[in-house]
Coordinates of C-alpha atoms in Angstrom, one line a residue:
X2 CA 117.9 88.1 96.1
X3 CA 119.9 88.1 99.2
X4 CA 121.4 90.6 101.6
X5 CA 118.3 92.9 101.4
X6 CA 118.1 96.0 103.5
X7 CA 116.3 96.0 106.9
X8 CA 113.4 98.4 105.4
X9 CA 112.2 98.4 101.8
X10 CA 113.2 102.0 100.7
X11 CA 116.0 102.4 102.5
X12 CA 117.0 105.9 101.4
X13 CA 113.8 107.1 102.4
X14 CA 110.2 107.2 100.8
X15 CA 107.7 110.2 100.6
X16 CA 103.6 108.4 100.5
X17 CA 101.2 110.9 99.4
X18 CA 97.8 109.6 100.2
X19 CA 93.8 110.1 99.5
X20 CA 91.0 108.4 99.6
X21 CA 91.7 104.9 97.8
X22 CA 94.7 106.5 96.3
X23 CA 98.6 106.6 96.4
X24 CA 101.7 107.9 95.0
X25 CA 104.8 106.3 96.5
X26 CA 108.1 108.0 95.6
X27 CA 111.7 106.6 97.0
X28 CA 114.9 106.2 95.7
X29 CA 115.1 102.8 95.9
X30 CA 112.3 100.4 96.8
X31 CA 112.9 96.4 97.7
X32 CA 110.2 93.9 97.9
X33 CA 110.5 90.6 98.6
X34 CA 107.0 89.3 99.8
X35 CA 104.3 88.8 97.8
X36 CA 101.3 91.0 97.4
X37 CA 98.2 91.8 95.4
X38 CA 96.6 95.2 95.8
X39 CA 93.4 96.2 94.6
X40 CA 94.3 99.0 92.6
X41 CA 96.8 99.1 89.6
X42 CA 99.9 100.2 90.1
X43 CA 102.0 102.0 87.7
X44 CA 105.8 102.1 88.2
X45 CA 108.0 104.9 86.6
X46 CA 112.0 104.6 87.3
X47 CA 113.2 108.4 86.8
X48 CA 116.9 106.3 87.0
X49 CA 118.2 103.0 86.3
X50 CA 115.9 100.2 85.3
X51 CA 114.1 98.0 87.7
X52 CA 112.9 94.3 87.9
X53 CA 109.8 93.0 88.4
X54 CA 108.2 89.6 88.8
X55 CA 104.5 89.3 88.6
X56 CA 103.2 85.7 88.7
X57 CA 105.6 84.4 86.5
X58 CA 106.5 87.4 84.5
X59 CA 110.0 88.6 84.9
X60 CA 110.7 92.4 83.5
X61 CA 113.6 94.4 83.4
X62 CA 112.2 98.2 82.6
X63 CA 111.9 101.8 83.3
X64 CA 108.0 101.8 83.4
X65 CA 105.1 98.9 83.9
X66 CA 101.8 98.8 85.0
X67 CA 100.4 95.6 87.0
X68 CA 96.5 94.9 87.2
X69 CA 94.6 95.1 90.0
X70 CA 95.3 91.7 92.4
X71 CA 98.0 90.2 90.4
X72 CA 100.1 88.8 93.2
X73 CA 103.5 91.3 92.6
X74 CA 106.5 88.5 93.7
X75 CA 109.3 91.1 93.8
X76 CA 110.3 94.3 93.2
X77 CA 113.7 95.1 93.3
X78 CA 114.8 99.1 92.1
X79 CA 117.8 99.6 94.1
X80 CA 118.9 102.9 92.6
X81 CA 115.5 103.8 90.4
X82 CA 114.1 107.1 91.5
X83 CA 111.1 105.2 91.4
X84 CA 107.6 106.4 91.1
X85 CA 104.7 103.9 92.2
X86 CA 101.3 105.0 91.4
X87 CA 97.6 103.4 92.5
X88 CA 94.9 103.3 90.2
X89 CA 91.6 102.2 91.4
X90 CA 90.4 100.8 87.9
X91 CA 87.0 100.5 88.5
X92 CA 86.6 104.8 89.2
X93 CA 84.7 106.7 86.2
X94 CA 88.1 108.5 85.7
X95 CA 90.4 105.7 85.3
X96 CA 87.4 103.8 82.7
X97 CA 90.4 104.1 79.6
X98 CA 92.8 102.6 81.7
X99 CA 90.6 99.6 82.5
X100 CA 90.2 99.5 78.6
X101 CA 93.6 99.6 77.5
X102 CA 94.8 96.8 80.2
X103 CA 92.4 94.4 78.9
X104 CA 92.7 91.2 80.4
X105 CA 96.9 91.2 80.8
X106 CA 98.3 91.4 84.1
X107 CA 102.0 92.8 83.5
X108 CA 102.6 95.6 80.8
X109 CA 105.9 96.8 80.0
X110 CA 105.4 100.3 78.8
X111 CA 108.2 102.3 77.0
X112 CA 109.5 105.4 78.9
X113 CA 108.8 108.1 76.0
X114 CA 105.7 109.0 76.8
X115 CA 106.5 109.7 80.2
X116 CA 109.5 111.4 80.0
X117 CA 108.3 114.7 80.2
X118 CA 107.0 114.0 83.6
X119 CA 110.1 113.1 84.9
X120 CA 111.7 116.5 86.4
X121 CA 108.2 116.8 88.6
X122 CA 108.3 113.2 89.6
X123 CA 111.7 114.4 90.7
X124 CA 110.6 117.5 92.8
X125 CA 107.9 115.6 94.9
X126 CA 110.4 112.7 95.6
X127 CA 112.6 115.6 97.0
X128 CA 110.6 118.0 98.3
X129 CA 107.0 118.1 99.6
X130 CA 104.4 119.4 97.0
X131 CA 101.0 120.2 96.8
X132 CA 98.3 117.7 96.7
X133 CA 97.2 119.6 93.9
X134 CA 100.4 118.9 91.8
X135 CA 100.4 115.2 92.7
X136 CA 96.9 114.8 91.6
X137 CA 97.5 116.4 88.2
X138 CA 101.1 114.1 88.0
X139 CA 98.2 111.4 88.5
X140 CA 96.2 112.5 85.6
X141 CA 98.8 113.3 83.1
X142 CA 100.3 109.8 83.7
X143 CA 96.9 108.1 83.1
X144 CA 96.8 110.3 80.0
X145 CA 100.3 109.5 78.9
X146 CA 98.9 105.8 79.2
X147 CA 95.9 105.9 77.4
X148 CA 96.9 108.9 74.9
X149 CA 93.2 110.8 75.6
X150 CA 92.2 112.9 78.2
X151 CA 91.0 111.7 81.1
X152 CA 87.7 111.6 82.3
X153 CA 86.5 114.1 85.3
X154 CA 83.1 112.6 87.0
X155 CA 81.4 114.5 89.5
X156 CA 81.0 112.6 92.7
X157 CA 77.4 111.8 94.0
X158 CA 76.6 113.6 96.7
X159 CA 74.9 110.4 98.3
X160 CA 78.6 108.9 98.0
X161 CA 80.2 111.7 99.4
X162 CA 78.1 111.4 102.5
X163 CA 78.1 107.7 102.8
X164 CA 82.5 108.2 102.6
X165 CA 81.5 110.9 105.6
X166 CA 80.1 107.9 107.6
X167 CA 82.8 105.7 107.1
X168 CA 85.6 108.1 107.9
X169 CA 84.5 108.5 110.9
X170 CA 83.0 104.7 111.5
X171 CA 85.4 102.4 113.3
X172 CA 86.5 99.3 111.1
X173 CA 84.6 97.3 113.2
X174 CA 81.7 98.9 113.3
X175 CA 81.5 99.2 110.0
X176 CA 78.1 97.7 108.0
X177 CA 76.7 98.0 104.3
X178 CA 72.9 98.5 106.0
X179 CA 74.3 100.7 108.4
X180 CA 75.8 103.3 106.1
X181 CA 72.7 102.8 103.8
X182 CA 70.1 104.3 106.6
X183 CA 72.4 107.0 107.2
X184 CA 72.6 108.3 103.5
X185 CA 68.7 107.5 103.2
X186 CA 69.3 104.6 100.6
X187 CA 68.9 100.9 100.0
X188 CA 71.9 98.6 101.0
X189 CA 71.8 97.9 97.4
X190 CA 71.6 100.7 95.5
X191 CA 74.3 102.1 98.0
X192 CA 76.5 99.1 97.3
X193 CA 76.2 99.0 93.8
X194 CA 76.6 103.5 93.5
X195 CA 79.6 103.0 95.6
X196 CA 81.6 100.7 93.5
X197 CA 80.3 102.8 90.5
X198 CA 82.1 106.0 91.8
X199 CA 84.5 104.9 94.0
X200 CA 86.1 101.6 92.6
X201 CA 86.1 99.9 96.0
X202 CA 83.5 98.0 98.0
X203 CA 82.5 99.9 101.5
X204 CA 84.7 97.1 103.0
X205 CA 87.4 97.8 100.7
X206 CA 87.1 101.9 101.4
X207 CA 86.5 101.4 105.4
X208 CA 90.2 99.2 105.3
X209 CA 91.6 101.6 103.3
X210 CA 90.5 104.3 105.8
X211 CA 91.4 102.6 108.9
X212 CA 94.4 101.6 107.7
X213 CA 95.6 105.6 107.0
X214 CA 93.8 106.1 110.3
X215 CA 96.3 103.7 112.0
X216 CA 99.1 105.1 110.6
X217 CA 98.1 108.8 112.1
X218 CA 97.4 107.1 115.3
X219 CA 100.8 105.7 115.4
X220 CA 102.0 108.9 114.3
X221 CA 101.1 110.6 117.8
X222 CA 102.7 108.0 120.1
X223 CA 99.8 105.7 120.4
X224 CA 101.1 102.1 121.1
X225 CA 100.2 99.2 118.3
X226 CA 97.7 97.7 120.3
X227 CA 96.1 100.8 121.1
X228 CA 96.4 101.9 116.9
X229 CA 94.4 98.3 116.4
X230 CA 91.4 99.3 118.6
X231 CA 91.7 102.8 118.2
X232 CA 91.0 101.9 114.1
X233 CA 88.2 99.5 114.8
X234 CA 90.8 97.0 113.5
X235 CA 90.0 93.2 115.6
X236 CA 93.3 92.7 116.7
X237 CA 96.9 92.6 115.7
X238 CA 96.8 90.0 113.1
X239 CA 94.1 92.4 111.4
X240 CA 95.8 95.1 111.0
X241 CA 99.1 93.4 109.6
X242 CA 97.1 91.9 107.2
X243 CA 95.1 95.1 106.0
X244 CA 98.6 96.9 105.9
X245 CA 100.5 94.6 103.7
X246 CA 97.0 94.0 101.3
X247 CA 97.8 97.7 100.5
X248 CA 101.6 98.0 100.6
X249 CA 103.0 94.8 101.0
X250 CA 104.6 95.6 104.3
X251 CA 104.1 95.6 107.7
X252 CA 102.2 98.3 109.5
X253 CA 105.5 99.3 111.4
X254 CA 107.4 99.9 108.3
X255 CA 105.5 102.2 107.1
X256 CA 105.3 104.6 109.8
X257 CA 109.1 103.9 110.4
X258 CA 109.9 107.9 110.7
X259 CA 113.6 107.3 109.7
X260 CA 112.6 106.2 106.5
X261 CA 109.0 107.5 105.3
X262 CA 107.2 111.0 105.0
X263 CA 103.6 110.4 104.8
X264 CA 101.5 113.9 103.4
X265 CA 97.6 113.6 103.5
X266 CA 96.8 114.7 100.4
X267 CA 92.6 115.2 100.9

């Protein structure tokens, strides 16, 4: 791949965000670095086909999904229309998903069942919509996936108040036994309730948080040294790393205002 673009969606990108979840929608999207998120990502090209290399699986389609950690080589969609979409497997809801994948790391999936979906993929690339419409885009792709409904699982209230803590808990301050005596629980029942509902680790969800955190702080003029402390992050290196674990790019890319829109979608 040569003469890339100075930034990886360079006609713009819209990121609408909650807790351990993403939609990413841009005309074009170039990745040349590797990277291996935590979630599953699902990739839906509203235009021309795009290719993908994943370990070493090459794929030339219009839809794919990628397990969780598989190291993503490249991604190149240069006039796609492309729709990127995180799925923390190990959440309740996303259970048929997690069945379906198996144990394969790179699925191409045909376009058909996701054709209908298209025209609103469309609208929230080109206009901003309400988190309530990108959330139901989210569940009538996982449907279109598995072919069943998806499941709805009422969060635990001891899980909602342990995320509480950790939204507003520095990275760096940021302890399993800590959260536990705050929600009244035992580091290990905490720990193992978390993952149950939330798909993540508390250090999975606490980076996750501080990174989004970052990018607000950024947002409002803050310097990147003062984003890194301000975040609870240990230093520069820190953050880099925790940005490009979740979208294989540096923090500054992301909050690049020529290019991205970010909308908080809690």
């Amino acid at each position: 791949m040569t003469d890339l673009p100075d930034h990886p969606t360079p006609r713009g990108v819209t990121i609408y965000y909650w807790p351990c979840s993403l939609v990413l929608l841009a005309p074009a999207l170039i990745l040349d670095r590797p990277t291996g998120p935590l979630s599953a990502t699902v990739r839906i090209a509203c235009n021309e086909p795009y290719a993908i290399e994943v370990g070493d699986q090459k794929l030339v389609t219009r839809a794919s999904i990628v397990a969780p950690k598989a190291e993503r080589r490249r991604i190149l969609a240069q006039n796609s229309d492309i729709a990127l979409f995180y799925l923390p497997l190990d959440m309740p809801e996303y259970s048929g998903v997690r069945t379906w994948l198996g144990d394969r790391t790179l699925v191409d999936l045909p376009l058909e069942p996701f054709a209908h979906l298209l025209p609103d993929i469309r609208r929230a690339m080109s206009e901003v919509v309400q988190p309530s419409e990108i959330k139901k885009l989210v569940q009538h792709v996982v449907e279109a996936i598995t072919d069943r409904p998806m499941d709805s699982i009422p969060e635990d209230p001891r899980v909602s108040a342990a995320r509480d803590v950790l939204d507003q808990m520095p990275l760096s301050e940021v302890r399993l036994e800590t959260v536990a005596q705050h929600v009244h629980l035992s580091a290990s029942r905490l720990r193992d309730l978390f993952r149950q509902q939330t798909g993540f680790t508390i250090g999975e969800y606490a980076r996750w948080r501080a990174v989004w955190r970052a990018a607000l702080l950024w947002k409002r003029g803050l310097t990147i040294t003062q984003v890194a402390e301000e975040a609870g992050f240990h230093d520069l290196a820190h953050l880099d790393r925790a940005f490009n674990q979740i979208f294989g790019v540096n923090p500054s890319t992301i909050i690049d205002r020529r290019f991205v829109t970010l909308v908080n979608c809690e």
